[in-house]
Amino acid sequence: PSDGLRILLDTTVPVIYQSKDHLLKARRQFQKGVGNLLKQSLSVRDPLTETELINFFIAYQGFNDRDLQIQIARLYERACPSLLYMAPHCSAPARPEKTGRVKIGFISRFLFNHSVALSARGLMAELSTEKFEKYAFCVQPVMEDHVSVLVRQAVDCTILLPGDLALARERIAEERLDILVYLDIGMEPFTYFLAFARLAPVQCVFPGHPVTTGISAVDYFFSSAALEPVGAAGHYSERLVRFKHLPTYYYRPGIPASTKSFQEFGLDEERAIYLCPQTLFKFHPEFDDVMARILRADPKGEVVLVEGIEPHWTRLLKDRFERSIPDVAARVRFLPRMSGEDFLRLLAIADVVLDTIHFSGGTTSLMSLGMGTPVVALPGQFMRGRVTYACYKQMGMMDCVAKSLAQYVKIAVRLGTDRAFREATKQKILARNRVLYENHAVVREY
């Protein structure tokens, strides 16, 4: 009944895949659907209400998404030309030489206790107030908590945007920004569609969602040398900025004042706990075999996951494990979702944290390493699979970084079964992890 629904149906993929073949089939269907849509003359008045969703989940398939992201962006440009709004101060034939502070805006729906704000608020706070006039643009509905308060304190001005794209574009344009930084393009529809507009002469994306946008109005993508493999420029539609340091100014996570025992989490302290507390759509089907090999090598071990935001995701993943790794599926445990404080307590008592392949942990790894808990990592082909590796590289410590799946299993099992090795590794992490937190060197690079 509408072109928006037609786009939605052809660009929707599963959240949890039942197998590698299922994943590949879904990707082929997605590519075919986008190709067919590009051949049609489509019209969408308001993509927020007519398509509702965006292509968030393709980033978890493990491929180079640059060309696909560009195709999707071109599709929306053609279907909804109003997205290509240009702020009046950006279309002036010649801009006068800049005087005074540079006006820089940061925009996200997630400026509260969320991984995006936790990764970005330090940069917002530490950028020079003498050089920059800082704005935070919040997207409704606004969540209020202790982090949202800190975000407001980090900037000169906080602006609540209306929920209408046209009105939001005009509101941002009123500020005549020099630079606009999107913190997480692709995480949700509003800022994705807003990013098609030219609202500042320079527009950048911070890696809150670490995949290229495909959007021509986004000029720069912030990353680091350690995060990017050889040939990484070919993964981005934007100009890639490789800082020497990790691109986040992350505050050291506080160690909880009180602890919880294994028993209080429903775990057996006699078993090695291989914790993998990532969101469930990060579990690529290829990771099933990795977990199985660990459990087969350590008959007393348990792999512990945390239930999904949607209960259905947990059921789908459990069903997959029953088929893909039936001999050890009973030793893959799911804990109920928990508070942030309990999450830190769980990270602190885990024997080892397993980093998911293809799309690694970010905030979770920084929290784990802050506790001294070893995280086993295998760097992937793309930035989104190399965050934990980059943390270790900045620490100058490669003890827990594998070069192959076989070595990943070996490192994990040794950490799980060799108490002395695990304790020595933990002490080494604690001695070196200070370079991950409150790093003013990256602020100077910005």
Short mmCIF file of C-alpha atoms in Angstrom, two decimals:
data_model
loop_
_atom_site.label_atom_id
_atom_site.label_comp_id
_atom_site.label_asym_id
_atom_site.label_seq_id
_atom_site.Cartn_x
_atom_site.Cartn_y
_atom_site.Cartn_z
CA PRO A 1 0.00 0.00 0.00
CA SER A 2 2.98 2.37 0.24
CA ASP A 3 6.52 2.76 -1.03
CA GLY A 4 7.75 3.14 2.54
CA LEU A 5 6.40 -0.29 3.44
CA ARG A 6 7.89 -1.69 0.24
CA ILE A 7 11.33 -0.42 1.31
CA LEU A 8 10.82 -1.76 4.83
CA LEU A 9 9.95 -5.25 3.60
CA ASP A 10 12.93 -5.44 1.26
CA THR A 11 15.48 -4.10 3.79
CA THR A 12 14.57 -6.08 6.90
CA VAL A 13 16.86 -8.88 8.08
CA PRO A 14 16.69 -11.32 11.01
CA VAL A 15 18.11 -10.34 14.38
CA ILE A 16 19.26 -13.86 15.32
CA TYR A 17 20.41 -16.20 12.55
CA GLN A 18 19.80 -19.93 12.76
CA SER A 19 22.97 -20.82 10.84
CA LYS A 20 25.67 -19.39 8.60
CA ASP A 21 23.59 -20.42 5.55
CA HIS A 22 20.61 -18.54 6.99
CA LEU A 23 22.79 -15.43 7.38
CA LEU A 24 24.13 -15.65 3.82
CA LYS A 25 20.66 -16.19 2.39
CA ALA A 26 19.33 -13.16 4.28
CA ARG A 27 22.18 -11.00 2.99
CA ARG A 28 21.60 -12.10 -0.61
CA GLN A 29 17.91 -11.31 -0.28
CA PHE A 30 18.75 -7.90 1.22
CA GLN A 31 21.15 -7.07 -1.62
CA LYS A 32 18.65 -8.21 -4.22
CA GLY A 33 15.89 -6.20 -2.55
CA VAL A 34 17.93 -3.00 -2.50
CA GLY A 35 18.90 -3.53 -6.14
CA ASN A 36 15.28 -3.95 -7.15
CA LEU A 37 14.19 -0.89 -5.16
CA LEU A 38 16.82 1.26 -6.88
CA LYS A 39 15.26 0.38 -10.26
CA GLN A 40 11.86 1.68 -9.17
CA SER A 41 10.51 5.20 -8.93
CA LEU A 42 9.61 5.39 -5.27
CA SER A 43 8.24 8.24 -3.20
CA VAL A 44 8.42 8.58 0.59
CA ARG A 45 7.18 11.72 2.28
CA ASP A 46 8.40 10.96 5.81
CA PRO A 47 10.75 7.99 6.22
CA LEU A 48 10.38 8.13 10.01
CA THR A 49 6.73 7.16 9.84
CA GLU A 50 6.62 5.27 6.54
CA THR A 51 9.64 2.96 6.88
CA GLU A 52 10.15 3.13 10.67
CA LEU A 53 13.30 0.95 10.69
CA ILE A 54 16.80 1.28 9.25
CA ASN A 55 19.50 -1.17 8.20
CA PHE A 56 21.05 -1.53 11.67
CA PHE A 57 21.44 -5.31 11.74
CA ILE A 58 23.45 -5.84 8.54
CA ALA A 59 26.54 -4.57 10.39
CA TYR A 60 26.53 -7.81 12.40
CA GLN A 61 26.82 -10.09 9.37
CA GLY A 62 30.61 -9.72 9.12
CA PHE A 63 31.09 -8.18 5.67
CA ASN A 64 32.30 -4.94 4.09
CA ASP A 65 29.07 -2.92 4.00
CA ARG A 66 30.38 0.21 2.25
CA ASP A 67 28.79 -0.32 -1.17
CA LEU A 68 25.54 -1.57 0.33
CA GLN A 69 25.32 1.41 2.69
CA ILE A 70 25.90 3.79 -0.23
CA GLN A 71 23.16 2.07 -2.24
CA ILE A 72 20.71 2.35 0.64
CA ALA A 73 21.52 6.04 1.10
CA ARG A 74 21.01 6.69 -2.64
CA LEU A 75 17.69 4.89 -2.41
CA TYR A 76 16.46 7.25 0.30
CA GLU A 77 17.86 10.32 -1.48
CA ARG A 78 15.79 9.46 -4.56
CA ALA A 79 12.65 8.44 -2.68
CA CYS A 80 12.69 11.41 -0.29
CA PRO A 81 14.55 14.42 -1.79
CA SER A 82 13.53 16.61 1.18
CA LEU A 83 16.16 14.77 3.22
CA LEU A 84 18.82 16.73 1.28
CA TYR A 85 18.09 19.98 3.10
CA MET A 86 20.92 22.53 3.30
CA ALA A 87 21.20 25.05 6.10
CA PRO A 88 21.35 28.64 4.79
CA HIS A 89 24.76 29.34 6.31
CA CYS A 90 26.20 26.30 4.50
CA SER A 91 24.95 27.38 1.08
CA ALA A 92 26.45 30.88 1.19
CA PRO A 93 28.82 31.39 -1.78
CA ALA A 94 31.71 32.38 0.48
CA ARG A 95 31.94 32.04 4.23
CA PRO A 96 33.71 34.83 6.12
CA GLU A 97 36.89 34.00 7.96
CA LYS A 98 36.08 32.44 11.32
CA THR A 99 36.46 34.61 14.39
CA GLY A 100 35.87 33.57 17.98
CA ARG A 101 35.20 30.06 19.17
CA VAL A 102 34.39 27.21 16.80
CA LYS A 103 30.76 26.18 17.21
CA ILE A 104 30.59 22.41 17.50
CA GLY A 105 27.47 20.32 18.01
CA PHE A 106 27.11 16.73 19.21
CA ILE A 107 23.90 14.88 18.43
CA SER A 108 22.44 11.55 19.58
CA ARG A 109 19.30 9.96 20.92
CA PHE A 110 21.46 8.18 23.50
CA LEU A 111 22.80 10.98 25.68
CA PHE A 112 22.10 9.09 28.90
CA ASN A 113 23.49 5.97 30.61
CA HIS A 114 24.16 4.21 27.32
CA SER A 115 27.33 2.98 25.62
CA VAL A 116 27.22 5.91 23.17
CA ALA A 117 27.17 8.58 25.87
CA LEU A 118 29.68 6.70 28.02
CA SER A 119 32.09 6.68 25.06
CA ALA A 120 31.52 10.26 23.92
CA ARG A 121 30.81 12.45 26.93
CA GLY A 122 34.48 12.64 27.93
CA LEU A 123 35.40 14.18 24.59
CA MET A 124 32.49 16.60 24.89
CA ALA A 125 33.67 17.65 28.36
CA GLU A 126 37.40 17.84 27.67
CA LEU A 127 37.48 19.75 24.39
CA SER A 128 38.85 23.22 25.05
CA THR A 129 36.19 25.71 26.14
CA GLU A 130 38.48 28.46 24.89
CA LYS A 131 38.51 27.06 21.35
CA PHE A 132 35.05 25.51 21.14
CA GLU A 133 31.50 26.58 21.89
CA LYS A 134 29.88 23.22 22.55
CA TYR A 135 26.28 22.18 21.93
CA ALA A 136 24.47 18.93 22.71
CA PHE A 137 21.41 18.12 20.61
CA CYS A 138 19.13 15.61 22.33
CA VAL A 139 16.52 13.60 20.48
CA GLN A 140 13.14 12.96 22.06
CA PRO A 141 12.11 11.14 24.13
CA VAL A 142 14.84 12.24 26.54
CA MET A 143 16.02 9.82 29.23
CA GLU A 144 17.06 11.53 32.46
CA ASP A 145 19.72 9.94 34.66
CA HIS A 146 23.13 10.73 36.16
CA VAL A 147 24.88 10.50 32.77
CA SER A 148 22.43 12.86 31.06
CA VAL A 149 23.20 15.39 33.81
CA LEU A 150 26.94 15.01 33.15
CA VAL A 151 26.38 15.49 29.42
CA ARG A 152 24.58 18.77 30.05
CA GLN A 153 27.43 19.89 32.28
CA ALA A 154 29.95 19.09 29.54
CA VAL A 155 28.59 21.59 27.02
CA ASP A 156 27.68 25.26 26.81
CA CYS A 157 24.15 24.62 25.62
CA THR A 158 21.77 21.64 25.46
CA ILE A 159 18.98 21.75 22.88
CA LEU A 160 16.02 19.39 22.80
CA LEU A 161 15.06 18.70 19.21
CA PRO A 162 11.45 18.32 18.09
CA GLY A 163 10.48 14.86 16.88
CA ASP A 164 9.83 16.10 13.32
CA LEU A 165 12.74 15.90 10.85
CA ALA A 166 11.95 19.19 9.09
CA LEU A 167 11.61 21.10 12.35
CA ALA A 168 14.76 19.49 13.79
CA ARG A 169 16.79 20.47 10.72
CA GLU A 170 15.63 24.06 11.02
CA ARG A 171 16.38 24.14 14.74
CA ILE A 172 19.95 22.93 14.25
CA ALA A 173 20.45 25.31 11.32
CA GLU A 174 19.53 28.24 13.57
CA GLU A 175 22.73 27.71 15.56
CA ARG A 176 24.96 28.17 12.48
CA LEU A 177 27.36 25.44 13.56
CA ASP A 178 30.87 25.10 12.17
CA ILE A 179 31.09 21.39 12.94
CA LEU A 180 28.40 18.80 13.63
CA VAL A 181 29.37 15.46 15.14
CA TYR A 182 26.90 12.61 14.92
CA LEU A 183 27.71 10.18 17.69
CA ASP A 184 26.05 7.04 16.33
CA ILE A 185 24.62 7.19 12.80
CA GLY A 186 22.78 3.94 12.10
CA MET A 187 21.71 3.14 15.66
CA GLU A 188 18.20 4.50 15.18
CA PRO A 189 16.16 6.17 12.42
CA PHE A 190 15.98 9.81 13.51
CA THR A 191 19.67 10.74 13.38
CA TYR A 192 20.23 8.46 10.38
CA PHE A 193 17.74 10.40 8.27
CA LEU A 194 18.82 13.73 9.78
CA ALA A 195 22.39 13.06 8.59
CA PHE A 196 21.36 13.37 4.93
CA ALA A 197 21.05 17.14 5.44
CA ARG A 198 23.92 19.62 5.33
CA LEU A 199 23.58 21.35 8.70
CA ALA A 200 27.23 22.39 9.18
CA PRO A 201 30.14 22.97 6.80
CA VAL A 202 31.95 20.02 8.40
CA GLN A 203 30.01 16.92 9.43
CA CYS A 204 31.60 13.96 11.17
CA VAL A 205 30.58 10.65 12.68
CA PHE A 206 31.90 9.29 15.96
CA PRO A 207 31.97 5.46 16.06
CA GLY A 208 29.04 4.95 18.42
CA HIS A 209 27.80 2.60 15.71
CA PRO A 210 31.10 1.52 14.13
CA VAL A 211 30.17 1.12 10.48
CA THR A 212 30.24 3.53 7.55
CA THR A 213 27.06 5.50 6.88
CA GLY A 214 27.06 5.61 3.08
CA ILE A 215 25.64 9.13 3.36
CA SER A 216 27.27 11.74 1.13
CA ALA A 217 26.70 14.62 3.58
CA VAL A 218 28.89 12.96 6.23
CA ASP A 219 32.48 14.05 5.62
CA TYR A 220 34.67 12.28 8.20
CA PHE A 221 34.64 9.05 10.20
CA PHE A 222 36.65 9.04 13.48
CA SER A 223 38.76 5.96 14.18
CA SER A 224 42.33 5.06 15.12
CA ALA A 225 45.34 3.38 13.56
CA ALA A 226 45.01 0.36 15.85
CA LEU A 227 41.33 -0.06 15.03
CA GLU A 228 41.84 -0.18 11.28
CA PRO A 229 43.41 -2.95 9.18
CA VAL A 230 45.36 -2.44 5.98
CA GLY A 231 43.12 -1.05 3.23
CA ALA A 232 40.56 0.29 5.68
CA ALA A 233 39.79 3.40 3.61
CA GLY A 234 37.88 1.07 1.29
CA HIS A 235 35.45 0.28 4.10
CA TYR A 236 34.13 3.85 4.35
CA SER A 237 32.19 6.32 2.25
CA GLU A 238 33.54 9.09 4.51
CA ARG A 239 37.14 10.29 4.75
CA LEU A 240 38.68 8.05 7.41
CA VAL A 241 40.48 9.80 10.28
CA ARG A 242 42.97 7.50 12.03
CA PHE A 243 44.03 8.94 15.38
CA LYS A 244 47.13 7.57 17.08
CA HIS A 245 45.04 6.76 20.14
CA LEU A 246 41.62 5.20 20.60
CA PRO A 247 39.04 7.82 19.53
CA THR A 248 37.23 7.82 22.89
CA TYR A 249 37.93 9.67 26.12
CA TYR A 250 36.51 7.07 28.48
CA TYR A 251 36.23 7.57 32.21
CA ARG A 252 37.59 4.71 34.27
CA PRO A 253 34.68 2.55 35.45
CA GLY A 254 34.20 2.59 39.19
CA ILE A 255 34.68 -0.71 40.99
CA PRO A 256 31.47 -1.49 42.92
CA ALA A 257 31.74 -0.89 46.66
CA SER A 258 30.16 -4.28 47.35
CA THR A 259 30.58 -7.59 45.58
CA LYS A 260 28.41 -10.56 44.73
CA SER A 261 29.40 -14.19 44.93
CA PHE A 262 29.09 -16.82 42.22
CA GLN A 263 26.21 -18.33 44.15
CA GLU A 264 24.33 -15.02 44.23
CA PHE A 265 24.45 -15.00 40.43
CA GLY A 266 23.33 -18.64 40.36
CA LEU A 267 26.76 -19.86 39.25
CA ASP A 268 28.97 -22.68 40.52
CA GLU A 269 32.31 -21.41 41.81
CA GLU A 270 33.82 -24.86 41.12
CA ARG A 271 33.36 -24.28 37.40
CA ALA A 272 35.39 -21.93 35.21
CA ILE A 273 33.13 -19.11 34.08
CA TYR A 274 33.67 -18.03 30.47
CA LEU A 275 31.53 -14.91 30.41
CA CYS A 276 30.31 -13.46 27.12
CA PRO A 277 27.88 -10.70 28.13
CA GLN A 278 27.38 -9.14 24.70
CA THR A 279 24.02 -8.25 23.23
CA LEU A 280 22.66 -11.36 21.53
CA PHE A 281 22.71 -10.10 17.94
CA LYS A 282 26.53 -10.01 18.17
CA PHE A 283 26.60 -13.82 18.31
CA HIS A 284 27.58 -14.69 14.75
CA PRO A 285 26.85 -18.35 13.88
CA GLU A 286 30.60 -18.94 13.46
CA PHE A 287 31.06 -18.19 17.16
CA ASP A 288 29.02 -21.24 18.18
CA ASP A 289 31.89 -23.57 17.29
CA VAL A 290 34.36 -21.40 19.22
CA MET A 291 32.29 -21.72 22.39
CA ALA A 292 31.87 -25.45 21.81
CA ARG A 293 35.63 -26.01 21.42
CA ILE A 294 36.25 -24.18 24.70
CA LEU A 295 33.68 -26.27 26.55
CA ARG A 296 34.99 -29.53 25.08
CA ALA A 297 38.52 -28.62 26.16
CA ASP A 298 37.29 -27.71 29.66
CA PRO A 299 34.65 -30.25 30.76
CA LYS A 300 34.06 -28.27 33.97
CA GLY A 301 33.60 -24.93 32.25
CA GLU A 302 30.44 -22.95 31.55
CA VAL A 303 29.88 -20.25 28.97
CA VAL A 304 27.63 -17.59 30.51
CA LEU A 305 25.53 -15.18 28.45
CA VAL A 306 22.99 -12.53 29.43
CA GLU A 307 19.41 -12.76 28.18
CA GLY A 308 18.34 -10.52 25.31
CA ILE A 309 16.34 -7.32 25.51
CA GLU A 310 13.63 -9.26 23.70
CA PRO A 311 12.88 -12.70 25.24
CA HIS A 312 12.35 -14.10 21.74
CA TRP A 313 16.01 -13.44 20.89
CA THR A 314 17.08 -15.67 23.79
CA ARG A 315 14.77 -18.46 22.65
CA LEU A 316 16.06 -18.26 19.09
CA LEU A 317 19.69 -18.42 20.21
CA LYS A 318 19.04 -21.33 22.57
CA ASP A 319 17.34 -23.21 19.73
CA ARG A 320 20.33 -22.55 17.50
CA PHE A 321 22.79 -23.88 20.09
CA GLU A 322 20.72 -27.04 20.48
CA ARG A 323 21.19 -27.69 16.76
CA SER A 324 24.70 -26.32 16.17
CA ILE A 325 26.51 -27.54 19.33
CA PRO A 326 24.16 -30.13 20.90
CA ASP A 327 26.85 -31.93 22.92
CA VAL A 328 27.67 -28.82 25.00
CA ALA A 329 24.56 -26.65 24.67
CA ALA A 330 23.53 -27.50 28.25
CA ARG A 331 26.68 -25.74 29.51
CA VAL A 332 25.80 -22.47 27.79
CA ARG A 333 23.94 -20.58 30.52
CA PHE A 334 21.80 -17.45 30.26
CA LEU A 335 21.60 -15.07 33.21
CA PRO A 336 18.66 -12.67 33.63
CA ARG A 337 19.23 -9.07 32.63
CA MET A 338 20.58 -7.04 35.53
CA SER A 339 21.37 -3.56 36.81
CA GLY A 340 24.51 -1.71 35.77
CA GLU A 341 26.04 -2.24 39.21
CA ASP A 342 25.40 -5.99 39.08
CA PHE A 343 26.82 -6.10 35.57
CA LEU A 344 30.09 -4.64 36.86
CA ARG A 345 30.07 -7.12 39.75
CA LEU A 346 29.63 -9.97 37.27
CA LEU A 347 32.53 -8.74 35.14
CA ALA A 348 34.69 -8.53 38.25
CA ILE A 349 34.20 -12.18 39.32
CA ALA A 350 34.32 -13.80 35.87
CA ASP A 351 37.38 -15.97 35.23
CA VAL A 352 37.59 -14.81 31.63
CA VAL A 353 35.50 -12.71 29.24
CA LEU A 354 35.07 -13.96 25.67
CA ASP A 355 35.02 -11.27 23.01
CA THR A 356 32.59 -12.00 20.16
CA ILE A 357 34.12 -12.38 16.71
CA HIS A 358 33.28 -10.09 13.73
CA PHE A 359 31.74 -7.48 16.06
CA SER A 360 33.66 -7.10 19.29
CA GLY A 361 32.80 -5.55 22.61
CA GLY A 362 33.46 -1.86 23.17
CA THR A 363 32.13 -0.50 26.43
CA THR A 364 31.98 -4.05 27.84
CA SER A 365 35.68 -4.60 27.12
CA LEU A 366 36.64 -1.25 28.65
CA MET A 367 34.64 -2.14 31.76
CA SER A 368 36.14 -5.64 31.96
CA LEU A 369 39.72 -4.45 31.53
CA GLY A 370 39.06 -1.75 34.12
CA MET A 371 38.35 -4.57 36.60
CA GLY A 372 41.45 -6.46 35.46
CA THR A 373 39.36 -9.28 34.04
CA PRO A 374 41.07 -10.84 30.99
CA VAL A 375 39.19 -10.53 27.70
CA VAL A 376 40.16 -12.95 24.92
CA ALA A 377 40.16 -11.22 21.54
CA LEU A 378 40.57 -12.16 17.89
CA PRO A 379 40.86 -9.04 15.68
CA GLY A 380 38.47 -9.05 12.73
CA GLN A 381 38.60 -7.69 9.20
CA PHE A 382 36.80 -4.46 10.05
CA MET A 383 36.98 -1.79 12.73
CA ARG A 384 33.89 -3.12 14.49
CA GLY A 385 35.66 -6.40 15.17
CA ARG A 386 38.92 -4.88 16.44
CA VAL A 387 37.99 -2.71 19.44
CA THR A 388 39.24 -5.07 22.16
CA TYR A 389 42.38 -5.77 20.13
CA ALA A 390 42.98 -2.00 19.86
CA CYS A 391 42.63 -1.66 23.64
CA TYR A 392 45.33 -4.28 24.17
CA LYS A 393 47.53 -2.68 21.51
CA GLN A 394 47.30 0.68 23.29
CA MET A 395 48.21 -1.14 26.52
CA GLY A 396 51.20 -2.80 24.82
CA MET A 397 49.92 -6.21 25.89
CA MET A 398 49.12 -8.98 23.41
CA ASP A 399 48.86 -11.90 25.87
CA CYS A 400 45.10 -12.33 25.32
CA VAL A 401 45.02 -11.52 21.60
CA ALA A 402 44.75 -14.54 19.32
CA LYS A 403 45.88 -14.86 15.71
CA SER A 404 43.52 -17.73 14.91
CA LEU A 405 40.38 -19.38 16.25
CA ALA A 406 42.49 -22.29 17.53
CA GLN A 407 44.72 -19.92 19.49
CA TYR A 408 41.63 -18.08 20.79
CA VAL A 409 40.35 -21.35 22.26
CA LYS A 410 43.77 -22.17 23.71
CA ILE A 411 44.14 -18.79 25.45
CA ALA A 412 40.60 -18.91 26.82
CA VAL A 413 40.97 -22.43 28.24
CA ARG A 414 44.33 -21.65 29.83
CA LEU A 415 42.85 -18.58 31.51
CA GLY A 416 39.87 -20.62 32.67
CA THR A 417 41.83 -23.57 34.05
CA ASP A 418 45.20 -22.16 35.13
CA ARG A 419 44.62 -20.02 38.22
CA ALA A 420 48.23 -18.77 38.42
CA PHE A 421 48.27 -17.71 34.77
CA ARG A 422 44.91 -16.00 35.14
CA GLU A 423 46.03 -14.05 38.22
CA ALA A 424 49.30 -13.02 36.57
CA THR A 425 47.38 -11.83 33.51
CA LYS A 426 44.97 -9.88 35.68
CA GLN A 427 47.80 -8.11 37.49
CA LYS A 428 49.43 -7.24 34.17
CA ILE A 429 46.17 -5.74 32.91
CA LEU A 430 45.74 -3.70 36.09
CA ALA A 431 49.29 -2.40 35.76
CA ARG A 432 48.77 -1.24 32.16
CA ASN A 433 45.12 -0.34 31.74
CA ARG A 434 45.50 3.32 32.78
CA VAL A 435 46.22 4.26 29.12
CA LEU A 436 42.62 3.33 28.23
CA TYR A 437 40.98 5.89 30.49
CA GLU A 438 40.87 9.68 30.58
CA ASN A 439 43.51 9.92 27.86
CA HIS A 440 44.13 13.60 27.14
CA ALA A 441 46.37 12.72 24.20
CA VAL A 442 43.34 11.88 22.05
CA VAL A 443 41.64 15.15 23.05
CA ARG A 444 44.70 17.00 21.75
CA GLU A 445 44.45 15.00 18.51
CA TYR A 446 40.83 16.07 18.08
#
